[in-house]
């Protein structure tokens, strides 16, 4: 399954878990109804800003739209965790959203780049 198929399945899964119609989700995201339909059928590919909006709407990480995103134990990550340890909750949430968005951008750009053999 490629990235866009994974995204389509995830959007539909999140929508169905909350018993929302495509129309209701579209209204909540302030997009046209056919936009949600096209995302779910992969006839239109959401950009990162769209995925961020969907993630915020459903209160999930943007990384949930990217398969295989597991936590890392890199030393740099441990240093970041130590540095962020005393931040206020709002600041921690913003830092988390920023880091997730950056990781999502990397995955999104990688999926768009044609693979060379």
PDB file of C-alpha atoms in Angstrom:
ATOM      1  CA  UNK A   1       0.000   0.000   0.000  1.00  0.00           C
ATOM      2  CA  UNK A   2       1.485   3.352  -0.957  1.00  0.00           C
ATOM      3  CA  UNK A   3       1.396   6.450   1.241  1.00  0.00           C
ATOM      4  CA  UNK A   4      -1.700   7.984  -0.343  1.00  0.00           C
ATOM      5  CA  UNK A   5      -3.682   4.757  -0.044  1.00  0.00           C
ATOM      6  CA  UNK A   6      -2.628   4.580   3.620  1.00  0.00           C
ATOM      7  CA  UNK A   7      -3.779   8.183   4.144  1.00  0.00           C
ATOM      8  CA  UNK A   8      -7.115   7.454   2.452  1.00  0.00           C
ATOM      9  CA  UNK A   9      -7.732   4.414   4.637  1.00  0.00           C
ATOM     10  CA  UNK A  10      -6.747   6.314   7.791  1.00  0.00           C
ATOM     11  CA  UNK A  11      -9.035   9.275   7.069  1.00  0.00           C
ATOM     12  CA  UNK A  12     -11.971   6.961   6.401  1.00  0.00           C
ATOM     13  CA  UNK A  13     -11.138   4.895   9.503  1.00  0.00           C
ATOM     14  CA  UNK A  14     -11.074   7.985  11.732  1.00  0.00           C
ATOM     15  CA  UNK A  15     -14.304   9.251  10.206  1.00  0.00           C
ATOM     16  CA  UNK A  16     -16.076   5.917  10.633  1.00  0.00           C
ATOM     17  CA  UNK A  17     -14.882   5.512  14.239  1.00  0.00           C
ATOM     18  CA  UNK A  18     -16.772   8.692  15.060  1.00  0.00           C
ATOM     19  CA  UNK A  19     -19.760   7.829  12.874  1.00  0.00           C
ATOM     20  CA  UNK A  20     -19.273  10.932  10.752  1.00  0.00           C
ATOM     21  CA  UNK A  21     -20.441  11.314   7.173  1.00  0.00           C
ATOM     22  CA  UNK A  22     -18.114  12.790   4.599  1.00  0.00           C
ATOM     23  CA  UNK A  23     -20.333  15.870   4.637  1.00  0.00           C
ATOM     24  CA  UNK A  24     -19.974  16.286   8.402  1.00  0.00           C
ATOM     25  CA  UNK A  25     -16.197  15.914   8.254  1.00  0.00           C
ATOM     26  CA  UNK A  26     -15.977  18.340   5.340  1.00  0.00           C
ATOM     27  CA  UNK A  27     -18.023  20.891   7.275  1.00  0.00           C
ATOM     28  CA  UNK A  28     -15.770  20.458  10.326  1.00  0.00           C
ATOM     29  CA  UNK A  29     -12.668  20.962   8.191  1.00  0.00           C
ATOM     30  CA  UNK A  30     -14.249  23.783   6.166  1.00  0.00           C
ATOM     31  CA  UNK A  31     -13.622  22.024   2.848  1.00  0.00           C
ATOM     32  CA  UNK A  32     -15.945  20.901   0.078  1.00  0.00           C
ATOM     33  CA  UNK A  33     -17.676  17.569   0.632  1.00  0.00           C
ATOM     34  CA  UNK A  34     -16.209  16.140  -2.549  1.00  0.00           C
ATOM     35  CA  UNK A  35     -12.737  16.940  -1.185  1.00  0.00           C
ATOM     36  CA  UNK A  36     -13.146  14.374   1.603  1.00  0.00           C
ATOM     37  CA  UNK A  37     -14.552  11.882  -0.896  1.00  0.00           C
ATOM     38  CA  UNK A  38     -11.585  12.415  -3.207  1.00  0.00           C
ATOM     39  CA  UNK A  39      -9.111  11.998  -0.342  1.00  0.00           C
ATOM     40  CA  UNK A  40     -10.733   8.698   0.612  1.00  0.00           C
ATOM     41  CA  UNK A  41     -10.651   7.402  -2.976  1.00  0.00           C
ATOM     42  CA  UNK A  42      -7.128   8.741  -3.672  1.00  0.00           C
ATOM     43  CA  UNK A  43      -8.414  10.720  -6.655  1.00  0.00           C
ATOM     44  CA  UNK A  44      -7.074  13.798  -4.850  1.00  0.00           C
ATOM     45  CA  UNK A  45      -4.069  13.804  -2.526  1.00  0.00           C
ATOM     46  CA  UNK A  46      -4.202  15.916   0.623  1.00  0.00           C
ATOM     47  CA  UNK A  47      -1.190  18.117   1.249  1.00  0.00           C
ATOM     48  CA  UNK A  48       0.540  18.409   4.612  1.00  0.00           C
ATOM     49  CA  UNK A  49      -1.619  21.319   5.705  1.00  0.00           C
ATOM     50  CA  UNK A  50      -4.726  19.246   4.960  1.00  0.00           C
ATOM     51  CA  UNK A  51      -3.320  16.342   6.978  1.00  0.00           C
ATOM     52  CA  UNK A  52      -2.477  18.688   9.842  1.00  0.00           C
ATOM     53  CA  UNK A  53      -6.066  19.964   9.817  1.00  0.00           C
ATOM     54  CA  UNK A  54      -7.467  16.415   9.804  1.00  0.00           C
ATOM     55  CA  UNK A  55      -5.088  15.382  12.607  1.00  0.00           C
ATOM     56  CA  UNK A  56      -6.110  18.358  14.750  1.00  0.00           C
ATOM     57  CA  UNK A  57      -9.788  17.746  14.030  1.00  0.00           C
ATOM     58  CA  UNK A  58      -9.539  14.139  15.210  1.00  0.00           C
ATOM     59  CA  UNK A  59      -6.969  14.974  17.925  1.00  0.00           C
ATOM     60  CA  UNK A  60      -4.422  12.474  16.607  1.00  0.00           C
ATOM     61  CA  UNK A  61      -0.789  12.808  15.641  1.00  0.00           C
ATOM     62  CA  UNK A  62      -0.136  13.779  12.043  1.00  0.00           C
ATOM     63  CA  UNK A  63       2.267  10.836  12.041  1.00  0.00           C
ATOM     64  CA  UNK A  64      -0.698   8.468  12.178  1.00  0.00           C
ATOM     65  CA  UNK A  65      -1.040   9.104   8.430  1.00  0.00           C
ATOM     66  CA  UNK A  66       2.460   7.754   7.801  1.00  0.00           C
ATOM     67  CA  UNK A  67       3.027   4.009   8.177  1.00  0.00           C
ATOM     68  CA  UNK A  68       5.886   2.682  10.256  1.00  0.00           C
ATOM     69  CA  UNK A  69       6.561   5.709  12.435  1.00  0.00           C
ATOM     70  CA  UNK A  70       8.029   4.221  15.604  1.00  0.00           C
ATOM     71  CA  UNK A  71       9.712   6.121  18.424  1.00  0.00           C
ATOM     72  CA  UNK A  72      13.462   6.409  18.140  1.00  0.00           C
ATOM     73  CA  UNK A  73      16.133   6.056  20.800  1.00  0.00           C
ATOM     74  CA  UNK A  74      18.657   8.300  19.095  1.00  0.00           C
ATOM     75  CA  UNK A  75      20.881  10.291  21.503  1.00  0.00           C
ATOM     76  CA  UNK A  76      19.666  13.539  19.912  1.00  0.00           C
ATOM     77  CA  UNK A  77      16.106  12.620  20.809  1.00  0.00           C
ATOM     78  CA  UNK A  78      17.086  11.914  24.400  1.00  0.00           C
ATOM     79  CA  UNK A  79      18.796  15.335  24.575  1.00  0.00           C
ATOM     80  CA  UNK A  80      15.657  16.994  23.212  1.00  0.00           C
ATOM     81  CA  UNK A  81      13.548  15.230  25.836  1.00  0.00           C
ATOM     82  CA  UNK A  82      15.852  16.448  28.609  1.00  0.00           C
ATOM     83  CA  UNK A  83      15.751  20.008  27.270  1.00  0.00           C
ATOM     84  CA  UNK A  84      11.956  19.978  27.027  1.00  0.00           C
ATOM     85  CA  UNK A  85      11.457  18.459  30.466  1.00  0.00           C
ATOM     86  CA  UNK A  86      10.527  21.671  32.273  1.00  0.00           C
ATOM     87  CA  UNK A  87       8.368  23.266  29.597  1.00  0.00           C
ATOM     88  CA  UNK A  88       4.739  24.126  30.305  1.00  0.00           C
ATOM     89  CA  UNK A  89       2.112  21.779  28.884  1.00  0.00           C
ATOM     90  CA  UNK A  90       1.107  24.194  26.114  1.00  0.00           C
ATOM     91  CA  UNK A  91       4.726  24.575  25.038  1.00  0.00           C
ATOM     92  CA  UNK A  92       5.241  20.808  25.094  1.00  0.00           C
ATOM     93  CA  UNK A  93       2.188  20.285  22.914  1.00  0.00           C
ATOM     94  CA  UNK A  94       3.409  22.895  20.454  1.00  0.00           C
ATOM     95  CA  UNK A  95       6.878  21.320  20.369  1.00  0.00           C
ATOM     96  CA  UNK A  96       5.308  17.915  19.766  1.00  0.00           C
ATOM     97  CA  UNK A  97       3.135  19.230  16.919  1.00  0.00           C
ATOM     98  CA  UNK A  98       6.162  20.928  15.360  1.00  0.00           C
ATOM     99  CA  UNK A  99       8.294  17.775  15.536  1.00  0.00           C
ATOM    100  CA  UNK A 100       5.487  15.625  14.167  1.00  0.00           C
ATOM    101  CA  UNK A 101       4.878  18.075  11.322  1.00  0.00           C
ATOM    102  CA  UNK A 102       8.578  18.084  10.402  1.00  0.00           C
ATOM    103  CA  UNK A 103       8.648  14.281  10.386  1.00  0.00           C
ATOM    104  CA  UNK A 104       5.462  14.193   8.321  1.00  0.00           C
ATOM    105  CA  UNK A 105       6.969  16.652   5.824  1.00  0.00           C
ATOM    106  CA  UNK A 106       9.995  14.379   5.440  1.00  0.00           C
ATOM    107  CA  UNK A 107       7.779  11.327   4.849  1.00  0.00           C
ATOM    108  CA  UNK A 108       5.479  13.259   2.507  1.00  0.00           C
ATOM    109  CA  UNK A 109       8.352  14.629   0.422  1.00  0.00           C
ATOM    110  CA  UNK A 110       9.949  11.193   0.277  1.00  0.00           C
ATOM    111  CA  UNK A 111       6.702   9.686  -1.000  1.00  0.00           C
ATOM    112  CA  UNK A 112       6.421  12.358  -3.715  1.00  0.00           C
ATOM    113  CA  UNK A 113      10.002  11.864  -4.959  1.00  0.00           C
ATOM    114  CA  UNK A 114      10.229   9.235  -7.698  1.00  0.00           C
ATOM    115  CA  UNK A 115      12.476   6.349  -6.764  1.00  0.00           C
ATOM    116  CA  UNK A 116      15.497   5.768  -8.968  1.00  0.00           C
ATOM    117  CA  UNK A 117      16.734   2.299  -9.757  1.00  0.00           C
TER     118      UNK A 117
END
